[in-house]
């Protein structure tokens, strides 16, 4: 196996990256006009927090990401269950979803702007579309890879349809669903970065776009760090749920 878990091992990569960044800035290898030094970024973050700009924009971004994540997860889960448990449902749903999978959600932004304008609706729908696909794909795969012996056992003990879904389908699909959620939260933040730079008036992406116009590299880096931390924390939250809910599985990680 990979060995014993390392305490705070998830932080090793980011800490090493910050160390290289700091050394490069201190030694003059990194031009501050292209990439501000870490201490400059920390000072700028403190100033943004002091005047309330960072908190306000962060709250707006978090709300957009949360709405898109909720709607996209719900839609992907429902479609996966219908498609995974019914051949008719699969025939109707799986094809269009696979077509959408081949089309990046960000490529749909011009069309979504025509349909919904440049307001919040367009932004939330774009995020939801980015979330829907990984949730659907991995949940559907989890449903279709459930061991057939469990279905035979359910028939033997004469489980009802509801009992079959509760005791066989949901536990069998849960690993795939949670894996899909890890991709989904990442996609939510990636989509948010883009939609907040499309005629937005608030949000971390708007703050970064405004900083680009004024050549404020330090503010742009603050925004990138915030996005990175949000992605890291949300992925860690899903992994924690995985460990707590899938204790019945024995893997190399456990």
Short mmCIF file of C-alpha atoms in Angstrom, two decimals:
data_model
loop_
_atom_site.label_atom_id
_atom_site.label_comp_id
_atom_site.label_asym_id
_atom_site.label_seq_id
_atom_site.Cartn_x
_atom_site.Cartn_y
_atom_site.Cartn_z
CA UNK A 1 0.00 0.00 0.00
CA UNK A 2 0.98 3.68 -0.03
CA UNK A 3 1.99 3.59 3.64
CA UNK A 4 0.63 5.15 6.78
CA UNK A 5 -1.32 8.42 6.47
CA UNK A 6 0.83 11.54 6.93
CA UNK A 7 -0.61 14.13 9.32
CA UNK A 8 -1.68 17.15 7.29
CA UNK A 9 -0.23 15.50 4.21
CA UNK A 10 -2.67 17.40 2.02
CA UNK A 11 -0.80 20.62 2.92
CA UNK A 12 2.64 19.48 1.74
CA UNK A 13 2.11 20.47 -1.91
CA UNK A 14 0.71 23.97 -1.23
CA UNK A 15 3.41 24.70 1.39
CA UNK A 16 6.16 23.65 -1.04
CA UNK A 17 4.63 25.83 -3.77
CA UNK A 18 4.53 28.86 -1.45
CA UNK A 19 8.15 28.22 -0.39
CA UNK A 20 9.36 28.21 -4.02
CA UNK A 21 7.30 31.32 -4.74
CA UNK A 22 8.79 33.14 -1.70
CA UNK A 23 12.36 32.18 -2.54
CA UNK A 24 11.92 33.23 -6.16
CA UNK A 25 10.49 36.61 -5.14
CA UNK A 26 13.15 37.25 -2.48
CA UNK A 27 15.97 36.36 -4.87
CA UNK A 28 14.57 38.60 -7.60
CA UNK A 29 13.95 35.79 -10.05
CA UNK A 30 10.23 36.68 -10.21
CA UNK A 31 9.28 40.10 -11.57
CA UNK A 32 6.71 41.65 -9.18
CA UNK A 33 4.94 43.20 -12.15
CA UNK A 34 4.15 39.67 -13.36
CA UNK A 35 3.72 37.93 -10.01
CA UNK A 36 3.56 39.81 -6.72
CA UNK A 37 5.52 38.45 -3.76
CA UNK A 38 3.62 36.40 -1.16
CA UNK A 39 4.04 39.09 1.53
CA UNK A 40 2.64 41.70 -0.84
CA UNK A 41 -0.35 39.48 -1.51
CA UNK A 42 -0.91 39.00 2.24
CA UNK A 43 -0.79 42.77 2.80
CA UNK A 44 -3.23 43.36 -0.06
CA UNK A 45 -5.57 40.68 1.31
CA UNK A 46 -5.50 42.44 4.68
CA UNK A 47 -6.39 45.75 3.03
CA UNK A 48 -9.25 44.14 1.07
CA UNK A 49 -10.58 42.57 4.27
CA UNK A 50 -10.26 45.85 6.16
CA UNK A 51 -12.42 47.76 3.68
CA UNK A 52 -14.91 44.86 3.32
CA UNK A 53 -14.37 44.28 -0.39
CA UNK A 54 -13.13 40.70 -0.05
CA UNK A 55 -15.91 39.54 2.28
CA UNK A 56 -18.68 41.05 0.15
CA UNK A 57 -17.38 39.60 -3.10
CA UNK A 58 -16.69 36.24 -1.46
CA UNK A 59 -20.25 36.03 -0.15
CA UNK A 60 -21.65 36.70 -3.62
CA UNK A 61 -19.37 34.10 -5.23
CA UNK A 62 -20.18 31.49 -2.58
CA UNK A 63 -23.91 32.04 -3.10
CA UNK A 64 -23.62 31.57 -6.86
CA UNK A 65 -21.49 28.45 -6.52
CA UNK A 66 -23.81 26.96 -3.88
CA UNK A 67 -26.94 27.52 -5.97
CA UNK A 68 -25.33 26.04 -9.07
CA UNK A 69 -24.02 23.08 -7.07
CA UNK A 70 -27.42 22.34 -5.51
CA UNK A 71 -29.37 22.56 -8.76
CA UNK A 72 -26.75 20.70 -10.79
CA UNK A 73 -26.39 17.92 -8.22
CA UNK A 74 -30.15 17.45 -7.90
CA UNK A 75 -30.63 17.32 -11.68
CA UNK A 76 -27.69 14.97 -12.24
CA UNK A 77 -28.80 12.63 -9.46
CA UNK A 78 -32.39 12.40 -10.67
CA UNK A 79 -31.35 11.82 -14.28
CA UNK A 80 -28.80 9.17 -13.23
CA UNK A 81 -31.36 7.26 -11.14
CA UNK A 82 -33.97 7.32 -13.90
CA UNK A 83 -31.43 6.32 -16.54
CA UNK A 84 -29.69 3.75 -14.37
CA UNK A 85 -32.82 1.91 -13.25
CA UNK A 86 -34.77 1.96 -16.51
CA UNK A 87 -33.81 0.97 -20.04
CA UNK A 88 -36.38 3.40 -21.42
CA UNK A 89 -34.99 6.14 -19.19
CA UNK A 90 -31.48 5.36 -20.37
CA UNK A 91 -32.55 5.51 -24.00
CA UNK A 92 -34.16 8.91 -23.52
CA UNK A 93 -31.67 10.53 -21.16
CA UNK A 94 -28.21 9.05 -21.68
CA UNK A 95 -27.74 10.17 -25.30
CA UNK A 96 -28.47 13.88 -24.72
CA UNK A 97 -26.33 13.87 -21.57
CA UNK A 98 -23.40 12.33 -23.45
CA UNK A 99 -23.81 14.99 -26.16
CA UNK A 100 -23.74 17.68 -23.48
CA UNK A 101 -20.67 16.00 -21.99
CA UNK A 102 -18.82 16.55 -25.28
CA UNK A 103 -19.76 20.24 -25.30
CA UNK A 104 -17.98 22.33 -22.63
CA UNK A 105 -20.43 24.27 -20.49
CA UNK A 106 -18.40 27.43 -21.05
CA UNK A 107 -18.98 27.09 -24.81
CA UNK A 108 -22.70 27.48 -24.11
CA UNK A 109 -22.30 30.89 -22.46
CA UNK A 110 -23.10 32.92 -25.63
CA UNK A 111 -26.32 30.93 -26.11
CA UNK A 112 -27.24 31.16 -22.42
CA UNK A 113 -26.72 34.92 -22.54
CA UNK A 114 -29.17 35.13 -25.45
CA UNK A 115 -31.72 33.04 -23.56
CA UNK A 116 -31.37 34.36 -20.01
CA UNK A 117 -29.48 37.64 -20.30
CA UNK A 118 -26.35 38.49 -18.32
CA UNK A 119 -27.92 38.33 -14.87
CA UNK A 120 -27.68 35.81 -12.05
CA UNK A 121 -29.86 33.21 -13.80
CA UNK A 122 -27.32 32.72 -16.59
CA UNK A 123 -24.46 32.41 -14.12
CA UNK A 124 -26.20 29.85 -11.90
CA UNK A 125 -27.33 27.76 -14.91
CA UNK A 126 -23.80 27.71 -16.33
CA UNK A 127 -22.43 26.44 -13.01
CA UNK A 128 -25.24 23.89 -12.71
CA UNK A 129 -24.48 22.49 -16.18
CA UNK A 130 -20.85 22.04 -15.21
CA UNK A 131 -21.92 20.18 -12.06
CA UNK A 132 -24.60 17.99 -13.64
CA UNK A 133 -22.34 15.95 -15.92
CA UNK A 134 -19.87 14.44 -13.39
CA UNK A 135 -22.70 13.71 -10.93
CA UNK A 136 -24.69 11.94 -13.65
CA UNK A 137 -21.76 10.01 -15.14
CA UNK A 138 -20.38 8.63 -11.90
CA UNK A 139 -23.74 7.94 -10.27
CA UNK A 140 -25.01 6.19 -13.40
CA UNK A 141 -21.82 4.12 -13.53
CA UNK A 142 -22.22 3.26 -9.86
CA UNK A 143 -25.77 2.05 -10.45
CA UNK A 144 -24.85 -0.07 -13.45
CA UNK A 145 -21.86 -1.71 -11.75
CA UNK A 146 -23.78 -2.96 -8.70
CA UNK A 147 -23.09 -6.67 -8.30
CA UNK A 148 -25.93 -8.66 -9.87
CA UNK A 149 -25.83 -11.09 -6.95
CA UNK A 150 -27.30 -8.40 -4.72
CA UNK A 151 -30.26 -8.09 -7.05
CA UNK A 152 -30.71 -11.87 -6.99
CA UNK A 153 -30.54 -11.82 -3.19
CA UNK A 154 -33.14 -9.05 -3.09
CA UNK A 155 -35.46 -11.20 -5.21
CA UNK A 156 -34.82 -14.21 -2.98
CA UNK A 157 -35.79 -12.36 0.20
CA UNK A 158 -38.63 -10.67 -1.72
CA UNK A 159 -37.61 -7.08 -1.13
CA UNK A 160 -40.12 -4.51 -2.29
CA UNK A 161 -39.14 -2.00 -4.95
CA UNK A 162 -38.68 0.62 -2.24
CA UNK A 163 -36.62 -1.77 -0.12
CA UNK A 164 -34.45 -2.68 -3.11
CA UNK A 165 -33.71 0.99 -3.78
CA UNK A 166 -32.98 1.66 -0.11
CA UNK A 167 -30.85 -1.36 0.74
CA UNK A 168 -29.17 -2.16 -2.58
CA UNK A 169 -29.33 0.73 -5.04
CA UNK A 170 -28.44 3.64 -2.75
CA UNK A 171 -25.47 1.97 -0.98
CA UNK A 172 -24.21 0.61 -4.30
CA UNK A 173 -24.40 3.98 -6.06
CA UNK A 174 -23.03 6.04 -3.16
CA UNK A 175 -19.29 5.58 -3.95
CA UNK A 176 -19.86 6.69 -7.55
CA UNK A 177 -22.01 9.63 -6.47
CA UNK A 178 -19.41 10.90 -4.00
CA UNK A 179 -16.65 10.54 -6.59
CA UNK A 180 -18.80 12.56 -8.98
CA UNK A 181 -19.25 15.20 -6.28
CA UNK A 182 -15.49 15.69 -6.07
CA UNK A 183 -15.42 16.55 -9.76
CA UNK A 184 -18.62 18.55 -9.41
CA UNK A 185 -17.33 20.95 -6.75
CA UNK A 186 -14.20 21.56 -8.82
CA UNK A 187 -16.29 22.24 -11.92
CA UNK A 188 -18.48 24.63 -9.93
CA UNK A 189 -15.52 26.82 -9.03
CA UNK A 190 -14.07 26.63 -12.55
CA UNK A 191 -17.36 27.77 -14.07
CA UNK A 192 -17.68 30.49 -11.43
CA UNK A 193 -14.30 31.98 -12.41
CA UNK A 194 -15.52 32.49 -15.97
CA UNK A 195 -19.12 33.61 -15.42
CA UNK A 196 -18.07 36.24 -12.90
CA UNK A 197 -16.01 37.94 -15.58
CA UNK A 198 -19.04 38.27 -17.90
CA UNK A 199 -20.55 41.68 -17.08
CA UNK A 200 -20.68 40.92 -13.36
CA UNK A 201 -20.88 43.73 -10.81
CA UNK A 202 -19.78 41.70 -7.79
CA UNK A 203 -17.92 38.51 -6.90
CA UNK A 204 -14.29 37.44 -6.73
CA UNK A 205 -14.07 37.15 -10.53
CA UNK A 206 -15.38 40.70 -10.93
CA UNK A 207 -12.80 41.91 -8.42
CA UNK A 208 -10.05 40.18 -10.42
CA UNK A 209 -11.27 41.56 -13.75
CA UNK A 210 -11.34 45.07 -12.31
CA UNK A 211 -7.81 44.57 -10.98
CA UNK A 212 -6.65 43.43 -14.43
CA UNK A 213 -7.83 46.70 -15.94
CA UNK A 214 -5.77 48.66 -13.42
CA UNK A 215 -2.75 46.34 -13.51
CA UNK A 216 -3.14 45.26 -9.87
CA UNK A 217 -1.37 41.91 -9.96
CA UNK A 218 -1.53 41.51 -6.18
CA UNK A 219 -5.34 41.72 -6.17
CA UNK A 220 -5.53 39.16 -8.97
CA UNK A 221 -3.34 36.77 -6.96
CA UNK A 222 -5.54 37.27 -3.90
CA UNK A 223 -8.54 36.23 -5.99
CA UNK A 224 -6.71 33.18 -7.32
CA UNK A 225 -5.67 32.17 -3.80
CA UNK A 226 -9.27 32.50 -2.61
CA UNK A 227 -10.51 30.33 -5.49
CA UNK A 228 -7.81 27.77 -4.75
CA UNK A 229 -8.64 27.65 -1.04
CA UNK A 230 -12.33 27.31 -1.77
CA UNK A 231 -11.67 24.43 -4.15
CA UNK A 232 -9.30 22.73 -1.70
CA UNK A 233 -11.69 23.05 1.25
CA UNK A 234 -14.76 21.90 -0.67
CA UNK A 235 -12.89 18.86 -2.02
CA UNK A 236 -11.66 18.08 1.50
CA UNK A 237 -15.25 18.27 2.75
CA UNK A 238 -16.42 15.74 0.15
CA UNK A 239 -13.50 13.43 0.97
CA UNK A 240 -14.41 13.63 4.65
CA UNK A 241 -17.97 12.61 3.82
CA UNK A 242 -16.55 9.75 1.74
CA UNK A 243 -14.52 8.43 4.65
CA UNK A 244 -17.41 8.74 7.09
CA UNK A 245 -20.09 7.17 4.89
CA UNK A 246 -18.03 4.45 3.18
CA UNK A 247 -16.51 2.88 6.29
CA UNK A 248 -17.79 -0.51 5.12
CA UNK A 249 -15.28 -0.51 2.24
CA UNK A 250 -11.71 -1.66 2.75
CA UNK A 251 -9.31 0.18 0.43
CA UNK A 252 -5.61 1.03 0.38
CA UNK A 253 -6.43 4.54 1.62
CA UNK A 254 -8.08 3.17 4.75
#
